[in-house]
Structure formats: C-alpha cells, structure tokens
PDB file of C-alpha atoms in Angstrom:
ATOM      1  CA  MET A   1      35.011  31.723-164.243  1.00 43.00           C
ATOM      2  CA  ALA A   2      33.562  31.409-167.750  1.00 45.00           C
ATOM      3  CA  GLU A   3      30.312  30.085-166.268  1.00 45.00           C
ATOM      4  CA  ASP A   4      30.129  33.074-163.904  1.00 46.00           C
ATOM      5  CA  ASN A   5      30.639  35.511-166.769  1.00 44.00           C
ATOM      6  CA  PHE A   6      27.970  33.722-168.784  1.00 42.00           C
ATOM      7  CA  THR A   7      25.583  33.772-165.837  1.00 43.00           C
ATOM      8  CA  VAL A   8      26.073  37.480-165.245  1.00 42.00           C
ATOM      9  CA  ARG A   9      25.713  38.284-168.942  1.00 45.00           C
ATOM     10  CA  ARG A  10      22.656  36.033-169.344  1.00 43.00           C
ATOM     11  CA  SER A  11      21.031  37.406-166.181  1.00 42.00           C
ATOM     12  CA  LYS A  12      21.479  40.927-167.526  1.00 44.00           C
ATOM     13  CA  GLU A  13      19.949  39.938-170.876  1.00 44.00           C
ATOM     14  CA  ILE A  14      16.940  38.447-169.101  1.00 41.00           C
ATOM     15  CA  ALA A  15      16.619  41.501-166.846  1.00 42.00           C
ATOM     16  CA  ASP A  16      16.855  43.865-169.839  1.00 43.00           C
ATOM     17  CA  TRP A  17      14.127  41.927-171.614  1.00 40.00           C
ATOM     18  CA  TRP A  18      11.900  41.605-168.545  1.00 42.00           C
ATOM     19  CA  VAL A  19      12.158  45.238-167.481  1.00 42.00           C
ATOM     20  CA  SER A  20      12.616  47.031-170.752  1.00 40.00           C
ATOM     21  CA  PRO A  21      12.065  50.799-170.499  1.00 42.00           C
ATOM     22  CA  PRO A  22       9.589  52.188-169.877  1.00 44.00           C
ATOM     23  CA  MET A  23       8.756  49.234-167.556  1.00 44.00           C
ATOM     24  CA  GLN A  24       6.416  47.481-169.955  1.00 44.00           C
ATOM     25  CA  LEU A  25       6.054  44.264-168.016  1.00 47.00           C
ATOM     26  CA  CYS A  26       3.488  42.009-169.698  1.00 48.00           C
ATOM     27  CA  THR A  27       2.187  44.732-171.980  1.00 47.00           C
ATOM     28  CA  PHE A  28       2.233  44.431-175.729  1.00 43.00           C
ATOM     29  CA  PRO A  29       1.272  47.099-178.311  1.00 45.00           C
ATOM     30  CA  TYR A  30      -1.439  44.913-179.833  1.00 38.00           C
ATOM     31  CA  ILE A  31      -3.196  44.176-176.513  1.00 39.00           C
ATOM     32  CA  GLU A  32      -5.389  46.868-174.998  1.00 42.00           C
ATOM     33  CA  ARG A  33      -6.501  46.193-171.452  1.00 52.00           C
ATOM     34  CA  GLU A  34      -7.180  48.113-168.300  1.00 59.00           C
ATOM     35  CA  LYS A  35      -4.480  47.878-165.663  1.00 67.00           C
ATOM     36  CA  ILE A  36      -5.532  47.166-162.093  1.00 77.00           C
ATOM     37  CA  MET A  37      -3.251  48.506-159.383  1.00 78.00           C
ATOM     38  CA  ALA A  38      -2.686  45.927-156.662  1.00 82.00           C
ATOM     39  CA  GLY A  39      -1.106  47.918-153.864  1.00 92.00           C
ATOM     40  CA  PHE A  40       2.524  48.388-152.983  1.00 96.00           C
ATOM     41  CA  LYS A  41       4.876  45.405-152.572  1.00 97.00           C
ATOM     42  CA  HIS A  42       8.008  44.859-150.500  1.00 97.00           C
ATOM     43  CA  LEU A  43       9.972  41.859-151.807  1.00 97.00           C
ATOM     44  CA  ALA A  44      13.104  40.462-150.195  1.00 96.00           C
ATOM     45  CA  VAL A  45      15.056  37.575-151.699  1.00 96.00           C
ATOM     46  CA  VAL A  46      17.758  36.308-149.358  1.00 97.00           C
ATOM     47  CA  LYS A  47      20.533  33.859-148.771  1.00 96.00           C
ATOM     48  CA  PHE A  48      20.946  33.148-145.081  1.00 96.00           C
ATOM     49  CA  LYS A  49      24.306  32.663-143.396  1.00 96.00           C
ATOM     50  CA  GLU A  50      25.163  29.030-142.730  1.00 94.00           C
ATOM     51  CA  ASP A  51      24.832  29.455-138.956  1.00 95.00           C
ATOM     52  CA  ALA A  52      21.495  31.302-139.112  1.00 95.00           C
ATOM     53  CA  VAL A  53      18.544  29.730-137.320  1.00 95.00           C
ATOM     54  CA  VAL A  54      16.107  30.161-140.194  1.00 95.00           C
ATOM     55  CA  GLU A  55      13.075  28.890-138.261  1.00 95.00           C
ATOM     56  CA  GLU A  56      13.525  31.673-135.698  1.00 95.00           C
ATOM     57  CA  ILE A  57      13.811  34.288-138.446  1.00 95.00           C
ATOM     58  CA  LEU A  58      10.622  32.992-140.060  1.00 95.00           C
ATOM     59  CA  LYS A  59       8.761  33.187-136.737  1.00 96.00           C
ATOM     60  CA  GLY A  60      10.072  36.720-136.272  1.00 95.00           C
ATOM     61  CA  MET A  61       8.923  37.763-139.746  1.00 95.00           C
ATOM     62  CA  GLU A  62       5.446  36.349-139.138  1.00 96.00           C
ATOM     63  CA  LYS A  63       5.261  38.114-135.766  1.00 96.00           C
ATOM     64  CA  LEU A  64       6.378  41.395-137.326  1.00 96.00           C
ATOM     65  CA  ALA A  65       3.760  41.182-140.073  1.00 96.00           C
ATOM     66  CA  SER A  66       1.014  40.458-137.529  1.00 95.00           C
ATOM     67  CA  GLU A  67       2.032  43.379-135.282  1.00 94.00           C
ATOM     68  CA  VAL A  68       1.963  46.076-137.971  1.00 96.00           C
ATOM     69  CA  ASP A  69      -1.521  46.936-139.238  1.00 95.00           C
ATOM     70  CA  ALA A  70      -0.133  48.559-142.389  1.00 96.00           C
ATOM     71  CA  VAL A  71       0.910  45.094-143.647  1.00 97.00           C
ATOM     72  CA  LYS A  72      -2.109  43.779-145.567  1.00 96.00           C
ATOM     73  CA  SER A  73      -0.579  40.396-146.377  1.00 96.00           C
ATOM     74  CA  PHE A  74       2.648  38.526-145.844  1.00 97.00           C
ATOM     75  CA  GLU A  75       3.878  35.421-147.582  1.00 96.00           C
ATOM     76  CA  TRP A  76       7.175  33.631-147.842  1.00 97.00           C
ATOM     77  CA  GLY A  77       8.669  30.607-149.512  1.00 95.00           C
ATOM     78  CA  GLN A  78      11.817  28.566-149.810  1.00 95.00           C
ATOM     79  CA  ASP A  79      13.183  27.645-153.209  1.00 91.00           C
ATOM     80  CA  ILE A  80      12.968  23.921-153.906  1.00 88.00           C
ATOM     81  CA  GLU A  81      13.069  23.806-157.699  1.00 84.00           C
ATOM     82  CA  GLY A  82      15.531  26.447-158.905  1.00 76.00           C
ATOM     83  CA  GLN A  83      18.809  25.582-160.534  1.00 82.00           C
ATOM     84  CA  GLU A  84      21.749  26.885-158.516  1.00 77.00           C
ATOM     85  CA  VAL A  85      23.230  28.734-161.486  1.00 73.00           C
ATOM     86  CA  LEU A  86      19.987  30.720-161.783  1.00 81.00           C
ATOM     87  CA  ARG A  87      19.185  31.332-158.124  1.00 77.00           C
ATOM     88  CA  GLN A  88      22.774  32.339-157.316  1.00 87.00           C
ATOM     89  CA  GLY A  89      22.616  31.047-153.741  1.00 87.00           C
ATOM     90  CA  PHE A  90      19.376  32.792-152.789  1.00 93.00           C
ATOM     91  CA  THR A  91      17.070  30.430-150.905  1.00 93.00           C
ATOM     92  CA  HIS A  92      14.087  32.347-149.489  1.00 96.00           C
ATOM     93  CA  ALA A  93      11.657  35.005-150.695  1.00 96.00           C
ATOM     94  CA  PHE A  94       9.483  37.252-148.525  1.00 97.00           C
ATOM     95  CA  LEU A  95       6.639  39.361-149.882  1.00 97.00           C
ATOM     96  CA  MET A  96       4.611  41.954-148.003  1.00 97.00           C
ATOM     97  CA  THR A  97       1.684  43.823-149.493  1.00 96.00           C
ATOM     98  CA  PHE A  98       0.547  47.303-148.477  1.00 97.00           C
ATOM     99  CA  ASP A  99      -2.428  49.320-149.700  1.00 95.00           C
ATOM    100  CA  LYS A 100      -0.201  52.208-150.742  1.00 95.00           C
ATOM    101  CA  LYS A 101       3.393  53.438-150.642  1.00 95.00           C
ATOM    102  CA  GLU A 102       2.702  55.587-147.586  1.00 96.00           C
ATOM    103  CA  ASP A 103       1.758  52.452-145.626  1.00 96.00           C
ATOM    104  CA  TYR A 104       5.075  50.890-146.605  1.00 97.00           C
ATOM    105  CA  ILE A 105       6.914  54.018-145.448  1.00 95.00           C
ATOM    106  CA  ALA A 106       5.075  53.816-142.113  1.00 95.00           C
ATOM    107  CA  PHE A 107       6.059  50.142-141.828  1.00 96.00           C
ATOM    108  CA  VAL A 108       9.753  50.887-142.380  1.00 95.00           C
ATOM    109  CA  SER A 109       9.765  53.405-139.505  1.00 95.00           C
ATOM    110  CA  HIS A 110       7.648  51.227-137.175  1.00 96.00           C
ATOM    111  CA  PRO A 111       9.548  50.334-133.955  1.00 95.00           C
ATOM    112  CA  SER A 112       8.908  46.590-134.443  1.00 95.00           C
ATOM    113  CA  HIS A 113      10.440  46.743-137.933  1.00 95.00           C
ATOM    114  CA  ILE A 114      13.460  48.691-136.731  1.00 94.00           C
ATOM    115  CA  GLU A 115      14.044  46.197-133.925  1.00 94.00           C
ATOM    116  CA  PHE A 116      13.626  43.098-136.111  1.00 95.00           C
ATOM    117  CA  SER A 117      15.774  44.529-138.926  1.00 94.00           C
ATOM    118  CA  ALA A 118      18.899  44.167-136.775  1.00 93.00           C
ATOM    119  CA  THR A 119      18.180  40.464-136.161  1.00 94.00           C
ATOM    120  CA  PHE A 120      17.282  39.860-139.803  1.00 95.00           C
ATOM    121  CA  SER A 121      20.333  41.703-141.153  1.00 95.00           C
ATOM    122  CA  ALA A 122      22.675  39.728-138.909  1.00 95.00           C
ATOM    123  CA  ALA A 123      21.314  36.436-140.298  1.00 96.00           C
ATOM    124  CA  ILE A 124      21.641  37.123-144.010  1.00 96.00           C
ATOM    125  CA  GLU A 125      24.636  36.669-146.258  1.00 96.00           C
ATOM    126  CA  LYS A 126      23.143  38.542-149.201  1.00 96.00           C
ATOM    127  CA  ILE A 127      19.840  40.119-150.155  1.00 96.00           C
ATOM    128  CA  VAL A 128      17.924  41.669-153.024  1.00 96.00           C
ATOM    129  CA  LEU A 129      15.189  44.134-152.053  1.00 95.00           C
ATOM    130  CA  LEU A 130      12.523  45.450-154.397  1.00 96.00           C
ATOM    131  CA  ASP A 131       9.826  47.930-153.371  1.00 96.00           C
ATOM    132  CA  PHE A 132       7.264  48.677-156.056  1.00 95.00           C
ATOM    133  CA  PRO A 133       3.677  49.553-156.923  1.00 95.00           C
ATOM    134  CA  SER A 134       2.218  46.423-158.457  1.00 91.00           C
ATOM    135  CA  VAL A 135      -0.050  45.880-161.424  1.00 88.00           C
ATOM    136  CA  LEU A 136      -2.483  42.982-161.277  1.00 86.00           C
ATOM    137  CA  ALA A 137      -2.134  41.363-164.697  1.00 84.00           C
ATOM    138  CA  LYS A 138      -4.352  38.357-163.923  1.00 84.00           C
ATOM    139  CA  PRO A 139      -6.697  38.433-160.917  1.00 82.00           C
ATOM    140  CA  PRO A 140      -6.949  35.244-158.847  1.00 83.00           C
ATOM    141  CA  THR A 141      -9.886  33.007-159.657  1.00 86.00           C
ATOM    142  CA  ALA A 142     -12.495  32.322-157.018  1.00 78.00           C
TER     143      ALA A 142
END
C-alpha cells in the first residue's frame, strides 16, 4: 500500500506542476512568443476489460471518425514503453481533433457516436477523458 500512496502523491505533484494555475503549460515569464491555437481536442486514455476484443473496438473507432465530418483527425496508440506504476493500468490512448468546440459538441450528439459509445463503454474497465482547446507550442516540421 505504501507504493500506492507514493504513486498517488507523486502523480498529484506532477499534475500540480504540469497544470499549475492559471494553466501555464510550457510558458515561462522570460519567454515571449505568440500562441497558435490548434483546434479542440478530445483525448481518451483507457484500460480495456480483459475480455474485450480490442481489435473490434479499434475498427469501430476508426469507422466512427470516418463517418463524422466534424472530426478533422483521429489517432490512437497502445502503450509499449510505460512503466506500470506510472501508467496505472491504462493501455490505449485515442485523440480526436476538431476545428472548434462547437464541432466537438456536434460530434458528441451525432447518432454514430451515441451508438458506438455503448459498445465502447461496455469494453472499458477505466477511462480518463480530457476535452480541451489546444495550443500549438511547436509546429510540425515539413
């Protein structure tokens, strides 16, 4: 149990540092730069149930993203490097990008999303969801 208490305490310390009010992610007082807004993101980090057919869920997620025009991009990945104590059982991450928050709101109420949500929810043991406007701190290189 001591390890669990340490993990929780350490995770909170990292979270407090990373998201210190007022949400100054990657900004420092001595660096002046223009912020570039990069749309609205929908991030899900999940741990699937042991009996879940993950391949079918992945196909369903890809189908959902392709059916809804409001989704500008969709990407996913499976953790292969994280230490168990840090990832806390979570294995997969899903990221959808929208042009603006209103597009995300339209996505959430889309019939395909509502239908797939039941299948997705039944397959997951635990989840962390984050929905946020993103700031592009370093644009991709060509």
